[in-house]
Short mmCIF file of C-alpha atoms and ligand atoms in Angstrom, two decimals:
data_model
loop_
_atom_site.label_atom_id
_atom_site.label_comp_id
_atom_site.label_asym_id
_atom_site.label_seq_id
_atom_site.Cartn_x
_atom_site.Cartn_y
_atom_site.Cartn_z
CA UNK A 1 -24.53 -21.92 2.58
CA UNK A 2 -22.10 -23.75 0.25
CA UNK A 3 -22.28 -27.53 -0.11
CA UNK A 4 -19.25 -29.48 1.11
CA UNK A 5 -18.54 -30.49 -2.52
CA UNK A 6 -18.50 -26.83 -3.56
CA UNK A 7 -16.21 -25.97 -0.61
CA UNK A 8 -13.77 -28.73 -1.62
CA UNK A 9 -13.87 -27.71 -5.26
CA UNK A 10 -13.09 -24.10 -4.34
CA UNK A 11 -10.20 -25.27 -2.15
CA UNK A 12 -8.80 -27.38 -5.01
CA UNK A 13 -9.05 -24.64 -7.60
CA UNK A 14 -7.39 -21.91 -5.52
CA UNK A 15 -3.74 -21.51 -6.59
CA UNK A 16 -1.35 -19.24 -4.71
CA UNK A 17 2.00 -18.92 -6.47
CA UNK A 18 4.73 -16.86 -4.76
CA UNK A 19 6.61 -14.18 -6.67
CA UNK A 20 10.15 -13.26 -5.73
CA UNK A 21 11.21 -11.77 -3.32
CA UNK A 22 7.70 -10.83 -2.13
CA UNK A 23 4.13 -11.15 -3.36
CA UNK A 24 2.03 -13.97 -4.76
CA UNK A 25 -0.32 -14.50 -7.67
CA UNK A 26 -3.78 -15.83 -6.85
CA UNK A 27 -5.71 -17.73 -9.48
CA UNK A 28 -8.65 -20.10 -9.62
CA UNK A 29 -11.20 -18.04 -7.70
CA UNK A 30 -13.58 -15.22 -8.44
CA UNK A 31 -13.79 -12.73 -5.59
CA UNK A 32 -17.35 -11.87 -6.63
CA UNK A 33 -18.48 -15.47 -5.88
CA UNK A 34 -19.41 -16.64 -2.38
CA UNK A 35 -16.20 -17.91 -0.74
CA UNK A 36 -16.05 -20.59 1.93
CA UNK A 37 -14.44 -19.87 5.32
CA UNK A 38 -11.46 -22.21 4.59
CA UNK A 39 -10.82 -20.29 1.35
CA UNK A 40 -11.08 -16.94 3.15
CA UNK A 41 -8.69 -18.16 5.84
CA UNK A 42 -6.17 -19.30 3.19
CA UNK A 43 -6.34 -15.89 1.54
CA UNK A 44 -5.79 -14.07 4.85
CA UNK A 45 -2.80 -16.29 5.62
CA UNK A 46 -1.40 -15.77 2.11
CA UNK A 47 -1.68 -12.02 2.65
CA UNK A 48 0.32 -12.21 5.90
CA UNK A 49 2.89 -14.52 4.29
CA UNK A 50 3.43 -12.67 0.99
CA UNK A 51 2.43 -9.00 1.65
CA UNK A 52 1.20 -8.50 -1.95
CA UNK A 53 -1.61 -10.58 -3.47
CA UNK A 54 -2.31 -10.20 -7.18
CA UNK A 55 -5.66 -11.74 -8.11
CA UNK A 56 -6.04 -12.19 -11.86
CA UNK A 57 -9.15 -11.89 -14.03
CA UNK A 58 -11.47 -10.34 -11.46
CA UNK A 59 -12.99 -7.32 -13.30
CA UNK A 60 -14.67 -6.09 -10.11
CA UNK A 61 -16.82 -2.98 -10.11
CA UNK A 62 -16.88 -0.67 -7.05
CA UNK A 63 -19.65 -2.47 -5.06
CA UNK A 64 -18.06 -5.87 -5.78
CA UNK A 65 -14.71 -4.52 -4.65
CA UNK A 66 -16.22 -3.21 -1.39
CA UNK A 67 -17.76 -6.63 -0.78
CA UNK A 68 -14.57 -8.56 -1.66
CA UNK A 69 -12.30 -6.65 0.72
CA UNK A 70 -14.48 -7.66 3.69
CA UNK A 71 -12.56 -10.98 3.59
CA UNK A 72 -9.58 -9.07 4.95
CA UNK A 73 -11.01 -6.22 7.01
CA UNK A 74 -13.04 -3.05 7.23
CA UNK A 75 -12.78 -0.12 4.85
CA UNK A 76 -10.64 2.83 6.01
CA UNK A 77 -12.03 6.25 5.02
CA UNK A 78 -9.27 8.05 3.08
CA UNK A 79 -8.11 11.49 4.20
CA UNK A 80 -8.60 13.43 0.97
CA UNK A 81 -12.19 13.10 -0.28
CA UNK A 82 -11.25 14.68 -3.64
CA UNK A 83 -10.79 11.29 -5.29
CA UNK A 84 -14.01 9.59 -4.08
CA UNK A 85 -16.13 8.12 -6.85
CA UNK A 86 -19.62 9.66 -6.96
CA UNK A 87 -21.90 6.74 -5.98
CA UNK A 88 -19.52 5.01 -3.55
CA UNK A 89 -17.51 7.65 -1.66
CA UNK A 90 -15.48 5.06 0.28
CA UNK A 91 -14.05 3.91 -3.05
CA UNK A 92 -11.51 6.28 -4.55
CA UNK A 93 -9.98 6.34 -8.00
CA UNK A 94 -6.45 6.59 -9.29
CA UNK A 95 -6.29 8.44 -12.58
CA UNK A 96 -3.65 10.10 -14.72
CA UNK A 97 -6.18 12.75 -15.83
CA UNK A 98 -6.09 14.88 -12.66
CA UNK A 99 -4.11 18.04 -12.03
CA UNK A 100 -2.76 19.66 -8.86
CA UNK A 101 -3.67 23.17 -7.68
CA UNK A 102 -0.66 24.45 -9.73
CA UNK A 103 -2.13 22.95 -12.93
CA UNK A 104 0.52 20.20 -13.19
CA UNK A 105 -0.58 16.66 -13.98
CA UNK A 106 -0.85 14.62 -10.78
CA UNK A 107 0.32 11.00 -10.84
CA UNK A 108 -0.91 9.59 -7.53
CA UNK A 109 1.61 7.49 -5.65
CA UNK A 110 4.80 8.46 -7.52
CA UNK A 111 7.84 8.00 -5.30
CA UNK A 112 8.19 5.28 -2.67
CA UNK A 113 5.84 5.65 0.30
CA UNK A 114 3.46 3.80 2.60
CA UNK A 115 -0.16 4.90 2.72
CA UNK A 116 -1.60 7.32 5.30
CA UNK A 117 1.20 6.87 7.84
CA UNK A 118 -0.03 10.18 9.34
CA UNK A 119 -3.11 8.35 10.70
CA UNK A 120 -3.02 7.24 14.34
CA UNK A 121 -3.87 3.73 13.11
CA UNK A 122 -2.54 3.61 9.53
CA UNK A 123 -4.38 1.43 7.01
CA UNK A 124 -3.22 -2.18 7.07
CA UNK A 125 -3.74 -2.62 3.34
CA UNK A 126 -4.43 -0.81 0.10
CA UNK A 127 -6.33 -2.45 -2.73
CA UNK A 128 -6.45 -1.50 -6.41
CA UNK A 129 -8.79 -2.86 -9.06
CA UNK A 130 -7.78 -2.13 -12.65
CA UNK A 131 -10.40 -0.47 -14.84
CA UNK A 132 -8.31 1.02 -17.68
CA UNK A 133 -4.59 0.48 -18.23
CA UNK A 134 -2.04 1.97 -20.62
CA UNK A 135 -0.77 -0.46 -23.27
CA UNK A 136 2.77 -0.29 -21.81
CA UNK A 137 4.10 0.91 -18.43
CA UNK A 138 2.34 2.18 -15.30
CA UNK A 139 3.65 -0.73 -13.19
CA UNK A 140 3.51 -0.58 -9.39
CA UNK A 141 6.72 -1.34 -7.47
CA UNK A 142 6.82 -2.77 -3.96
CA UNK A 143 9.79 -3.17 -1.61
CA UNK A 144 10.11 -5.55 1.31
CA UNK A 145 10.69 -3.52 4.47
CA UNK A 146 11.09 -6.64 6.64
CA UNK A 147 14.08 -7.92 4.68
CA UNK A 148 15.42 -4.39 4.29
CA UNK A 149 15.38 -4.00 8.07
CA UNK A 150 17.02 -7.40 8.65
CA UNK A 151 19.87 -6.53 6.28
CA UNK A 152 20.73 -3.20 7.95
CA UNK A 153 24.13 -3.03 9.63
CA UNK A 154 23.89 -3.47 13.43
CA UNK A 155 25.16 0.06 13.99
CA UNK A 156 22.17 1.51 12.04
CA UNK A 157 19.73 -0.85 13.79
CA UNK A 158 20.96 0.45 17.13
CA UNK A 159 20.46 4.05 15.97
CA UNK A 160 16.84 3.52 14.92
CA UNK A 161 15.45 0.88 17.30
CA UNK A 162 13.08 2.50 19.79
CA UNK A 163 13.08 5.80 17.85
CA UNK A 164 9.89 7.43 16.64
CA UNK A 165 9.33 9.59 13.59
CA UNK A 166 6.90 12.50 13.27
CA UNK A 167 4.44 11.90 10.39
CA UNK A 168 2.32 14.71 8.93
CA UNK A 169 -0.05 14.99 5.95
CA UNK A 170 2.65 16.61 3.80
CA UNK A 171 6.29 16.68 4.85
CA UNK A 172 8.02 20.02 4.28
CA UNK A 173 11.10 18.00 3.18
CA UNK A 174 9.30 16.17 0.37
CA UNK A 175 9.65 17.29 -3.23
CA UNK A 176 6.49 15.37 -4.05
CA UNK A 177 3.41 17.54 -3.42
CA UNK A 178 0.05 16.06 -2.44
CA UNK A 179 -3.31 17.63 -3.33
CA UNK A 180 -4.42 19.99 -0.57
CA UNK A 181 -7.06 18.86 1.92
CA UNK A 182 -10.40 20.66 1.85
CA UNK A 183 -11.25 22.88 4.87
CA UNK A 184 -13.74 20.29 6.10
CA UNK A 185 -11.25 17.43 5.91
CA UNK A 186 -8.35 19.32 7.47
CA UNK A 187 -10.10 19.32 10.84
CA UNK A 188 -10.42 15.52 10.86
CA UNK A 189 -6.82 14.72 9.82
CA UNK A 190 -4.27 14.71 12.67
CA UNK A 191 -1.64 17.49 12.58
CA UNK A 192 1.13 15.04 13.43
CA UNK A 193 1.45 11.50 14.77
CA UNK A 194 4.42 9.56 16.08
CA UNK A 195 5.19 6.22 14.49
CA UNK A 196 8.00 3.77 15.29
CA UNK A 197 10.91 3.80 12.83
CA UNK A 198 11.02 0.03 13.30
CA UNK A 199 7.62 -1.57 13.78
CA UNK A 200 6.59 -5.01 14.94
CA UNK A 201 4.17 -6.32 12.34
CA UNK A 202 0.79 -6.80 14.04
CA UNK A 203 0.14 -10.16 12.29
CA UNK A 204 3.50 -11.76 11.52
CA UNK A 205 5.45 -10.32 14.46
CA UNK A 206 8.37 -9.50 12.11
CA UNK A 207 10.28 -6.26 12.54
CA UNK A 208 10.04 -3.87 9.59
CA UNK A 209 11.52 -0.51 8.74
CA UNK A 210 8.73 2.09 8.68
CA UNK A 211 9.66 5.23 6.76
CA UNK A 212 7.74 7.47 4.39
CA UNK A 213 9.52 10.29 2.54
CA UNK A 214 6.33 12.24 1.77
CA UNK A 215 5.04 12.23 5.37
CA UNK A 216 8.01 12.18 7.77
CA UNK A 217 8.78 15.61 9.15
CA UNK A 218 11.57 14.50 11.49
CA UNK A 219 12.74 12.01 14.08
CA UNK A 220 11.74 12.72 17.67
CA UNK A 221 14.73 13.83 19.75
CA UNK A 222 17.13 13.91 16.78
CA UNK A 223 18.38 17.05 15.08
CA UNK A 224 17.35 17.35 11.40
CA UNK A 225 21.06 17.55 10.51
CA UNK A 226 21.37 13.97 11.67
CA UNK A 227 17.81 12.76 10.96
CA UNK A 228 17.42 13.82 7.32
CA UNK A 229 20.63 12.15 6.02
CA UNK A 230 19.74 9.06 8.09
CA UNK A 231 16.27 8.91 6.51
CA UNK A 232 17.82 9.32 3.04
CA UNK A 233 20.24 6.51 3.79
CA UNK A 234 17.40 4.23 4.96
CA UNK A 235 15.37 5.04 1.84
CA UNK A 236 18.27 4.31 -0.47
CA UNK A 237 18.93 1.03 1.30
CA UNK A 238 15.27 -0.13 1.33
CA UNK A 239 14.57 0.67 -2.32
CA UNK A 240 17.31 -1.54 -3.77
CA UNK A 241 16.13 -3.81 -6.57
CA UNK A 242 16.81 -6.95 -4.54
CA UNK A 243 13.90 -6.03 -2.22
CA UNK A 244 11.49 -5.31 -5.04
CA UNK A 245 8.50 -6.94 -6.70
CA UNK A 246 7.32 -5.00 -9.74
CA UNK A 247 3.70 -5.57 -10.68
CA UNK A 248 2.98 -5.38 -14.40
CA UNK A 249 -0.75 -4.78 -14.58
CA UNK A 250 -3.13 -6.92 -16.64
CA UNK A 251 -6.82 -6.22 -17.31
CA UNK A 252 -9.01 -7.54 -14.47
CA UNK A 253 -6.21 -7.44 -11.87
CA UNK A 254 -7.15 -6.86 -8.25
CA UNK A 255 -4.01 -6.21 -6.21
CA UNK A 256 -3.71 -5.68 -2.48
CA UNK A 257 -0.66 -4.92 -0.38
CA UNK A 258 0.37 -4.58 3.24
CA UNK A 259 1.34 -1.05 4.23
CA UNK A 260 3.17 -2.22 7.37
CA UNK A 261 5.67 -4.53 5.64
CA UNK A 262 6.14 -2.70 2.31
CA UNK A 263 6.62 0.63 0.62
CA UNK A 264 5.25 1.06 -2.89
CA UNK A 265 5.26 3.48 -5.77
CA UNK A 266 3.42 4.14 -9.01
CA UNK A 267 5.17 4.87 -12.29
CA UNK A 268 4.14 7.71 -14.58
CA UNK A 269 6.32 6.26 -17.36
CA UNK A 270 3.64 5.67 -20.01
CA UNK A 271 1.99 7.60 -22.82
CA UNK A 272 -0.21 10.17 -21.04
CA UNK A 273 -2.62 10.17 -23.99
CA UNK A 274 -3.62 6.72 -22.73
CA UNK A 275 -5.83 6.43 -19.69
CA UNK A 276 -4.80 4.68 -16.47
CA UNK A 277 -7.76 4.35 -14.11
CA UNK A 278 -8.11 2.05 -11.10
CA UNK A 279 -10.48 1.82 -8.16
CA UNK A 280 -8.74 2.14 -4.80
CA UNK A 281 -9.66 1.20 -1.26
CA UNK A 282 -7.79 0.99 2.00
CA UNK A 283 -8.46 -1.26 4.98
CA UNK A 284 -8.37 -0.23 8.63
CA UNK A 285 -5.28 -1.04 10.65
CA UNK A 286 -4.29 -0.82 14.29
CA UNK A 287 -1.97 1.63 16.08
CA UNK A 288 1.61 0.60 15.30
CA UNK A 289 3.95 -0.73 17.95
CA UNK A 290 7.71 -0.56 17.91
CA UNK A 291 10.11 -3.44 18.41
CA UNK A 292 9.68 -3.26 22.19
CA UNK A 293 5.96 -2.55 22.23
C1 SIN B 27 -0.86 4.24 -4.81
O1 SIN B 27 0.18 4.68 -4.35
O2 SIN B 27 -1.79 3.94 -4.08
C2 SIN B 27 -1.04 4.10 -6.30
C3 SIN B 27 -0.23 3.02 -6.90
C4 SIN B 27 -0.43 2.94 -8.39
O3 SIN B 27 -1.20 3.71 -8.97
O4 SIN B 27 0.21 2.09 -9.01
#
């Protein structure tokens, strides 16, 4: 139990500074310390308000990371167990040292996407904790799918409102290949799920465009001849620089983002002789609802 003086001190030291157009930097707390309920509540609100939170100077190891994320929710077991770390299988790693089945280097997360949209209840958040970073590059980019939706012409809004897209583990239309699922895992990952093209955010209530080029196989009730160019058009619109926050990683960073209001991508633009290694976790979400429920 924290003393009221300690609670007040924690409240005073916590600084949440918005980035533009989305995201916020969080300073003045250590996520490995006990945090008071008012501090936890401020962090949860900041997450809903800003969609990306970048906590500086945390240096969390895997067990500390698992404990810290409990402020926001429960851990979501990831579909592909290949990237689990040995002692804590719920924690995965991101590394530039892995290869795909074809022997090519695999840069996880290249190309805009939202995580595990092929789950019936996709993860609300993804969290990365930096362990080793290249000296230059390897930023993560995020785009604001709420603003991108709001700015769409009415004619496009009318075409997509109430529509649902078919999400699979690996879209046959995607040039980006994902590592294959093991036999054991394949049985527990849904073949296909339907997700709204425009979702109502479960916390903020805002409408957001919900697309994912690596997972969407098609739009229900729409011919691919119409659906695929429409999806390309939506992607091009949503990934404009004006919707973007680009996170330049610093040692000790702990960054979490909302998969319902953003898309994100990694950049393999750095010297591959340098290591980039981060711990990664996702947090459970709820089934997604469209604009009209
Ligand atoms: C991811 O898509 O989860 C990885 C992002 C990154 O490595 O920057």
